Amino acid sequence: MYHVLSAHQFDRQQLDELFKTAEIMEFNARKGGLNLLGGKIMAALFFEPSTRTRFSFESAMMRLGGTVISTENAAQFSSAIKGETLEDSIRVISSYADVIVMRHNEVGAAMRAAKVATVPVINAGDGAGEHPTQSLLDLYTIQKELGRVDGLKVAMVGDLTYGRTVHSLAYLLAKYQGVKLYFVAPESCPIPEKVKAFLDEKGVEYFEETDLEKVAEIVDVLYMTRIQKERFPTQSDYERAAGVYKIDPPLLDRMKSNSIILHPLPRAGEIAPEVDDDPRAAYFRQAKNGVYIRMALLAYCLEEGMVSRDTTALESL
Ligand code: CP
């Protein structure tokens, strides 16, 4: 594996291998880590805020014996503020680090970075585009919690237009057999046509619903997302979407006893805190899995051979 730019680049065999490696990483992390990447440096280049992605990547690198270089809020405190292009920053950082983990506000920024980087680039979220490493840990969590992915009914709820985690997860779930997707979004942030076109092409069954109570009764996975204030064009667009859907104890009562609730987090009121103690609330376990998946990804990225370094091939996915 070289760059990690999109959920599209993974096939089933790679996903199975990655998840097996993540299990091994979890075992090793519990024992204090291992020195697989001793002497290697990871640059954390975050142009947008992050808690989970950044800390879990940093934790993952350190648990593998590597070190991390970073700047607080790259949009403000890197030379981007002086007008340096993303490409120039990446060219330079490539000579300081062995892998670059980058979050950026623009769709396609990770691909732009990968085109000029001389080290692997990992997309830690590109605007409203994709968040492939989040979707990998989401899928890993589903498999770990429910024992399978094939044949599951998965609902995605909330900000489906700008929710990059949802886009990447839909792309990954399309690689499994018999998965049914239920999209539940406020009117102003539906699932994008691009995602639906992809699902149509792959023959994945999906439904656009408005009644969360009805959907909650039938699904195995309820994947909730935050209405992302920072991505809506206007305050009134945001206000029309905020608070429309919420998971609270009455909704929980309707859910199947063997279902799970996931959320990429952070949350902003769409899951009531009273839900947290229910065993079906898997979102904090999900966040923890991020360390193991990212340990596996870092190990793969710093090894040769699994996926082409050729960004032209990745662009056509
Ligand atoms: N899930 C996720 O991307 O969280 P952060 O924004 O805290 O990294």
Tab-separated table of C-alpha atoms and ligand atoms in Angstrom:
chain	number	residue	atom	x	y	z
A	1	MET	CA	0.000	0.000	0.000
A	2	TYR	CA	1.215	3.476	-0.650
A	3	HIS	CA	-1.243	6.390	-0.551
A	4	VAL	CA	-4.631	6.101	1.199
A	5	LEU	CA	-6.860	8.571	-0.636
A	6	SER	CA	-10.274	7.011	-1.092
A	7	ALA	CA	-12.441	4.126	0.073
A	8	HIS	CA	-12.690	3.139	-3.590
A	9	GLN	CA	-9.139	1.875	-3.660
A	10	PHE	CA	-9.743	-1.109	-1.340
A	11	ASP	CA	-10.977	-4.489	-2.492
A	12	ARG	CA	-12.485	-7.201	-0.298
A	13	GLN	CA	-9.224	-9.103	0.021
A	14	GLN	CA	-7.374	-5.993	1.183
A	15	LEU	CA	-10.147	-5.189	3.644
A	16	ASP	CA	-9.996	-8.698	5.121
A	17	GLU	CA	-6.206	-8.462	5.415
A	18	LEU	CA	-6.360	-4.996	6.923
A	19	PHE	CA	-8.859	-6.117	9.560
A	20	LYS	CA	-6.718	-9.141	10.460
A	21	THR	CA	-3.726	-6.831	10.832
A	22	ALA	CA	-5.789	-4.428	12.966
A	23	GLU	CA	-6.614	-7.342	15.305
A	24	ILE	CA	-2.897	-8.108	15.626
A	25	MET	CA	-2.230	-4.418	16.248
A	26	GLU	CA	-4.843	-4.365	19.000
A	27	PHE	CA	-3.189	-7.343	20.657
A	28	ASN	CA	0.207	-5.637	20.458
A	29	ALA	CA	-1.106	-2.247	21.566
A	30	ARG	CA	-2.537	-3.867	24.694
A	31	LYS	CA	0.952	-5.205	25.436
A	32	GLY	CA	2.468	-1.720	25.025
A	33	GLY	CA	3.002	-1.608	21.253
A	34	LEU	CA	5.809	-2.826	19.010
A	35	ASN	CA	8.821	-1.320	17.339
A	36	LEU	CA	7.794	-1.864	13.719
A	37	LEU	CA	8.298	1.743	12.588
A	38	GLY	CA	11.239	2.748	14.762
A	39	GLY	CA	13.119	5.632	13.115
A	40	LYS	CA	10.139	6.575	10.911
A	41	ILE	CA	8.452	9.977	11.132
A	42	MET	CA	4.788	10.787	10.527
A	43	ALA	CA	3.825	14.376	9.683
A	44	ALA	CA	0.355	15.326	10.930
A	45	LEU	CA	-0.778	18.160	8.653
A	46	PHE	CA	-4.246	19.234	9.753
A	47	PHE	CA	-5.849	22.281	8.105
A	48	GLU	CA	-9.123	21.556	9.945
A	49	PRO	CA	-9.779	20.733	13.616
A	50	SER	CA	-9.663	17.128	14.786
A	51	THR	CA	-9.610	15.163	18.017
A	52	ARG	CA	-10.054	11.496	17.078
A	53	THR	CA	-8.322	11.276	13.717
A	54	ARG	CA	-5.291	13.241	14.738
A	55	PHE	CA	-4.787	11.774	18.207
A	56	SER	CA	-5.441	8.217	17.057
A	57	PHE	CA	-2.983	8.549	14.163
A	58	GLU	CA	-0.383	10.039	16.501
A	59	SER	CA	-1.045	7.336	19.072
A	60	ALA	CA	-0.867	4.648	16.359
A	61	MET	CA	2.488	5.928	15.070
A	62	MET	CA	3.947	6.105	18.566
A	63	ARG	CA	2.652	2.634	19.473
A	64	LEU	CA	4.557	1.368	16.438
A	65	GLY	CA	7.768	2.965	17.660
A	66	GLY	CA	7.682	5.920	15.266
A	67	THR	CA	7.627	9.641	15.977
A	68	VAL	CA	5.352	12.499	14.932
A	69	ILE	CA	5.919	16.048	13.710
A	70	SER	CA	3.052	18.513	13.410
A	71	THR	CA	1.852	22.067	13.678
A	72	GLU	CA	-1.206	23.343	15.486
A	73	ASN	CA	-3.892	24.195	12.935
A	74	ALA	CA	-1.908	24.158	9.696
A	75	ALA	CA	-4.311	26.674	8.113
A	76	GLN	CA	-3.152	29.295	10.605
A	77	PHE	CA	0.293	28.269	11.766
A	78	SER	CA	1.930	26.716	8.712
A	79	SER	CA	3.304	28.798	5.836
A	80	ALA	CA	-0.065	28.359	4.079
A	81	ILE	CA	-1.006	31.603	5.843
A	82	LYS	CA	1.873	33.291	3.977
A	83	GLY	CA	0.498	32.057	0.665
A	84	GLU	CA	2.470	28.855	0.208
A	85	THR	CA	0.649	26.438	-2.070
A	86	LEU	CA	-0.395	23.045	-0.796
A	87	GLU	CA	1.863	21.475	-3.405
A	88	ASP	CA	4.955	23.358	-2.200
A	89	SER	CA	4.217	22.503	1.437
A	90	ILE	CA	3.867	18.828	0.554
A	91	ARG	CA	7.088	18.800	-1.515
A	92	VAL	CA	8.971	20.188	1.483
A	93	ILE	CA	7.322	18.054	4.172
A	94	SER	CA	8.047	14.972	2.031
A	95	SER	CA	11.702	15.523	2.801
A	96	TYR	CA	11.069	15.793	6.559
A	97	ALA	CA	8.754	12.811	7.092
A	98	ASP	CA	8.194	9.242	5.881
A	99	VAL	CA	4.403	9.547	5.708
A	100	ILE	CA	2.022	12.535	5.649
A	101	VAL	CA	-1.406	12.345	7.273
A	102	MET	CA	-3.387	15.299	5.985
A	103	ARG	CA	-6.803	16.816	6.684
A	104	HIS	CA	-7.876	19.667	4.429
A	105	ASN	CA	-11.021	21.668	3.803
A	106	GLU	CA	-11.017	21.168	0.020
A	107	VAL	CA	-12.400	18.131	-1.781
A	108	GLY	CA	-9.556	16.500	-3.715
A	109	ALA	CA	-6.774	18.069	-1.628
A	110	ALA	CA	-5.354	14.664	-0.646
A	111	MET	CA	-5.085	13.676	-4.293
A	112	ARG	CA	-3.333	16.965	-5.095
A	113	ALA	CA	-0.915	16.279	-2.271
A	114	ALA	CA	-0.276	12.711	-3.393
A	115	LYS	CA	0.582	13.882	-6.904
A	116	VAL	CA	3.611	15.836	-5.681
A	117	ALA	CA	4.557	13.909	-2.523
A	118	THR	CA	7.559	11.620	-2.494
A	119	VAL	CA	6.219	9.773	0.569
A	120	PRO	CA	2.787	8.174	1.192
A	121	VAL	CA	-0.131	10.538	1.803
A	122	ILE	CA	-3.063	9.461	3.955
A	123	ASN	CA	-6.324	11.341	3.500
A	124	ALA	CA	-7.592	12.232	6.980
A	125	GLY	CA	-10.633	13.992	5.487
A	126	ASP	CA	-10.876	16.286	2.454
A	127	GLY	CA	-13.710	18.771	2.904
A	128	ALA	CA	-17.069	17.204	2.100
A	129	GLY	CA	-15.311	14.570	-0.018
A	130	GLU	CA	-14.087	11.460	1.752
A	131	HIS	CA	-12.710	10.223	5.045
A	132	PRO	CA	-11.414	6.781	4.068
A	133	THR	CA	-9.635	5.863	7.299
A	134	GLN	CA	-12.794	6.658	9.309
A	135	SER	CA	-14.855	4.398	7.052
A	136	LEU	CA	-12.303	1.612	7.468
A	137	LEU	CA	-12.577	1.808	11.244
A	138	ASP	CA	-16.378	2.030	10.935
A	139	LEU	CA	-16.452	-1.145	8.889
A	140	TYR	CA	-13.982	-2.858	11.206
A	141	THR	CA	-16.259	-1.964	14.126
A	142	ILE	CA	-19.335	-3.351	12.355
A	143	GLN	CA	-17.547	-6.620	11.652
A	144	LYS	CA	-16.188	-6.840	15.190
A	145	GLU	CA	-19.515	-6.026	16.858
A	146	LEU	CA	-21.864	-8.004	14.615
A	147	GLY	CA	-19.539	-10.705	13.252
A	148	ARG	CA	-20.307	-9.950	9.595
A	149	VAL	CA	-21.032	-7.213	7.072
A	150	ASP	CA	-22.693	-9.172	4.244
A	151	GLY	CA	-26.478	-8.950	4.336
A	152	LEU	CA	-26.698	-6.177	6.921
A	153	LYS	CA	-29.198	-3.322	6.863
A	154	VAL	CA	-27.378	-0.060	7.554
A	155	ALA	CA	-29.019	3.335	8.102
A	156	MET	CA	-27.041	6.552	7.651
A	157	VAL	CA	-28.660	9.523	9.311
A	158	GLY	CA	-28.042	13.269	9.419
A	159	ASP	CA	-25.824	15.407	7.235
A	160	LEU	CA	-25.435	13.131	4.242
A	161	THR	CA	-24.482	15.851	1.752
A	162	TYR	CA	-21.403	17.159	3.515
A	163	GLY	CA	-20.738	14.064	5.659
A	164	ARG	CA	-17.546	12.671	4.194
A	165	THR	CA	-17.580	9.664	6.529
A	166	VAL	CA	-20.935	8.600	5.085
A	167	HIS	CA	-19.684	8.837	1.505
A	168	SER	CA	-16.638	6.675	2.202
A	169	LEU	CA	-18.641	4.151	4.237
A	170	ALA	CA	-21.263	3.794	1.481
A	171	TYR	CA	-18.464	3.109	-1.012
A	172	LEU	CA	-16.980	0.422	1.248
A	173	LEU	CA	-20.314	-1.233	2.063
A	174	ALA	CA	-20.977	-1.545	-1.672
A	175	LYS	CA	-18.156	-4.110	-1.758
A	176	TYR	CA	-20.176	-6.521	0.422
A	177	GLN	CA	-22.972	-8.886	-0.598
A	178	GLY	CA	-26.632	-8.108	0.046
A	179	VAL	CA	-26.108	-4.944	2.091
A	180	LYS	CA	-29.143	-2.626	2.153
A	181	LEU	CA	-28.656	1.081	2.839
A	182	TYR	CA	-31.222	3.481	4.303
A	183	PHE	CA	-30.468	7.188	3.942
A	184	VAL	CA	-32.330	9.436	6.388
A	185	ALA	CA	-31.483	13.122	5.975
A	186	PRO	CA	-33.111	16.514	6.446
A	187	GLU	CA	-34.379	17.985	3.193
A	188	SER	CA	-31.413	20.354	2.859
A	189	CYS	CA	-28.644	17.711	3.095
A	190	PRO	CA	-29.595	14.559	1.153
A	191	ILE	CA	-27.171	11.860	0.032
A	192	PRO	CA	-25.349	13.198	-3.073
A	193	GLU	CA	-26.290	12.031	-6.559
A	194	LYS	CA	-22.689	10.925	-7.075
A	195	VAL	CA	-22.978	8.385	-4.236
A	196	LYS	CA	-26.359	7.156	-5.484
A	197	ALA	CA	-25.009	6.785	-9.032
A	198	PHE	CA	-22.170	4.657	-7.680
A	199	LEU	CA	-24.566	2.450	-5.701
A	200	ASP	CA	-26.803	2.086	-8.781
A	201	GLU	CA	-23.804	1.054	-10.857
A	202	LYS	CA	-22.829	-1.561	-8.268
A	203	GLY	CA	-26.412	-2.823	-7.903
A	204	VAL	CA	-26.619	-1.932	-4.202
A	205	GLU	CA	-30.161	-1.642	-2.847
A	206	TYR	CA	-30.766	1.686	-1.096
A	207	PHE	CA	-33.736	3.676	0.150
A	208	GLU	CA	-34.161	7.370	0.929
A	209	GLU	CA	-36.414	7.645	3.967
A	210	THR	CA	-37.666	10.415	6.229
A	211	ASP	CA	-39.169	8.381	9.087
A	212	LEU	CA	-36.289	7.556	11.435
A	213	GLU	CA	-38.539	5.615	13.831
A	214	LYS	CA	-39.605	3.238	11.070
A	215	VAL	CA	-36.010	2.757	9.880
A	216	ALA	CA	-34.653	2.283	13.433
A	217	GLU	CA	-36.914	-0.761	13.877
A	218	ILE	CA	-35.436	-2.718	10.991
A	219	VAL	CA	-31.738	-1.867	10.723
A	220	ASP	CA	-28.708	-3.663	12.167
A	221	VAL	CA	-26.554	-0.529	12.185
A	222	LEU	CA	-27.768	2.997	12.861
A	223	TYR	CA	-24.965	5.319	11.761
A	224	MET	CA	-25.721	8.792	13.096
A	225	THR	CA	-23.846	11.917	12.002
A	226	ARG	CA	-23.566	15.515	13.138
A	227	ILE	CA	-25.167	18.325	11.165
A	228	GLN	CA	-21.940	20.132	10.288
A	229	LYS	CA	-22.606	23.807	10.870
A	230	GLU	CA	-19.254	24.751	9.348
A	231	ARG	CA	-20.118	23.269	5.940
A	232	PHE	CA	-23.594	24.720	5.314
A	233	PRO	CA	-23.740	27.661	2.885
A	234	THR	CA	-25.925	29.772	5.215
A	235	GLN	CA	-26.953	29.837	8.871
A	236	SER	CA	-30.599	29.358	7.879
A	237	ASP	CA	-29.753	26.245	5.825
A	238	TYR	CA	-28.000	24.855	8.894
A	239	GLU	CA	-30.879	25.730	11.215
A	240	ARG	CA	-33.376	23.958	8.954
A	241	ALA	CA	-31.330	20.761	9.235
A	242	ALA	CA	-30.204	20.867	12.875
A	243	GLY	CA	-32.223	18.885	15.400
A	244	VAL	CA	-34.452	17.142	12.841
A	245	TYR	CA	-33.191	13.664	13.821
A	246	LYS	CA	-32.123	12.506	17.253
A	247	ILE	CA	-31.433	9.198	18.982
A	248	ASP	CA	-32.973	9.221	22.450
A	249	PRO	CA	-34.262	6.499	24.817
A	250	PRO	CA	-37.699	6.206	23.095
A	251	LEU	CA	-35.998	5.642	19.741
A	252	LEU	CA	-33.604	3.184	21.365
A	253	ASP	CA	-36.634	1.184	22.564
A	254	ARG	CA	-37.685	0.688	18.965
A	255	MET	CA	-34.319	-0.674	17.835
A	256	LYS	CA	-33.525	-4.372	17.508
A	257	SER	CA	-31.835	-5.857	20.562
A	258	ASN	CA	-28.848	-7.003	18.500
A	259	SER	CA	-28.347	-3.770	16.536
A	260	ILE	CA	-25.635	-1.159	17.099
A	261	ILE	CA	-25.408	2.632	17.029
A	262	LEU	CA	-22.325	4.171	15.442
A	263	HIS	CA	-21.271	7.808	15.111
A	264	PRO	CA	-17.942	9.120	13.786
A	265	LEU	CA	-18.124	11.815	16.500
A	266	PRO	CA	-18.011	14.551	17.605
A	267	ARG	CA	-21.732	14.722	18.339
A	268	ALA	CA	-23.692	17.925	18.760
A	269	GLY	CA	-26.924	16.849	20.417
A	270	GLU	CA	-28.058	14.188	17.921
A	271	ILE	CA	-27.449	11.337	20.393
A	272	ALA	CA	-28.792	11.936	23.899
A	273	PRO	CA	-26.197	11.178	26.624
A	274	GLU	CA	-28.696	8.728	28.250
A	275	VAL	CA	-28.115	6.440	25.255
A	276	ASP	CA	-24.421	6.010	26.099
A	277	ASP	CA	-24.909	3.302	28.717
A	278	ASP	CA	-26.890	1.047	26.421
A	279	PRO	CA	-24.727	-1.845	25.142
A	280	ARG	CA	-25.864	-1.051	21.592
A	281	ALA	CA	-24.147	2.354	21.792
A	282	ALA	CA	-20.871	1.365	20.105
A	283	TYR	CA	-19.495	4.811	19.206
A	284	PHE	CA	-16.813	5.028	21.872
A	285	ARG	CA	-15.644	1.486	21.073
A	286	GLN	CA	-15.656	2.609	17.418
A	287	ALA	CA	-13.383	5.580	18.226
A	288	LYS	CA	-10.998	3.255	20.073
A	289	ASN	CA	-10.784	0.956	17.051
A	290	GLY	CA	-9.377	3.927	15.152
A	291	VAL	CA	-5.987	3.382	16.766
A	292	TYR	CA	-5.748	-0.249	15.613
A	293	ILE	CA	-6.917	0.411	12.066
A	294	ARG	CA	-4.512	3.340	11.785
A	295	MET	CA	-1.645	1.261	13.168
A	296	ALA	CA	-2.376	-1.276	10.420
A	297	LEU	CA	-2.618	1.433	7.744
A	298	LEU	CA	0.638	3.079	8.791
A	299	ALA	CA	2.411	-0.275	8.730
A	300	TYR	CA	1.045	-0.986	5.235
A	301	CYS	CA	1.815	2.496	3.913
A	302	LEU	CA	5.394	2.244	4.978
A	303	GLU	CA	5.813	-1.115	3.293
A	304	GLU	CA	5.984	-1.751	-0.432
A	305	GLY	CA	3.692	-3.512	-2.778
A	306	MET	CA	0.005	-3.646	-1.842
A	307	VAL	CA	-1.267	-0.736	-3.907
A	308	SER	CA	0.294	1.234	-6.727
A	309	ARG	CA	2.080	4.524	-6.082
A	310	ASP	CA	0.614	5.672	-9.359
A	311	THR	CA	-1.893	8.435	-8.549
A	312	THR	CA	-3.263	8.228	-12.112
A	313	ALA	CA	-4.541	4.747	-11.302
A	314	LEU	CA	-6.098	5.994	-8.072
A	315	GLU	CA	-7.737	8.921	-9.894
A	316	SER	CA	-9.615	6.577	-12.199
A	317	LEU	CA	-11.230	4.681	-9.314
B	1	CP	N1	-14.394	11.215	13.337
B	1	CP	C1	-13.557	12.253	13.165
B	1	CP	O1	-13.043	12.500	12.073
B	1	CP	O2	-13.342	12.980	14.307
B	1	CP	P1	-12.338	14.198	14.430
B	1	CP	O3	-12.892	15.322	13.584
B	1	CP	O4	-12.304	14.520	15.882
B	1	CP	O5	-11.005	13.765	13.895
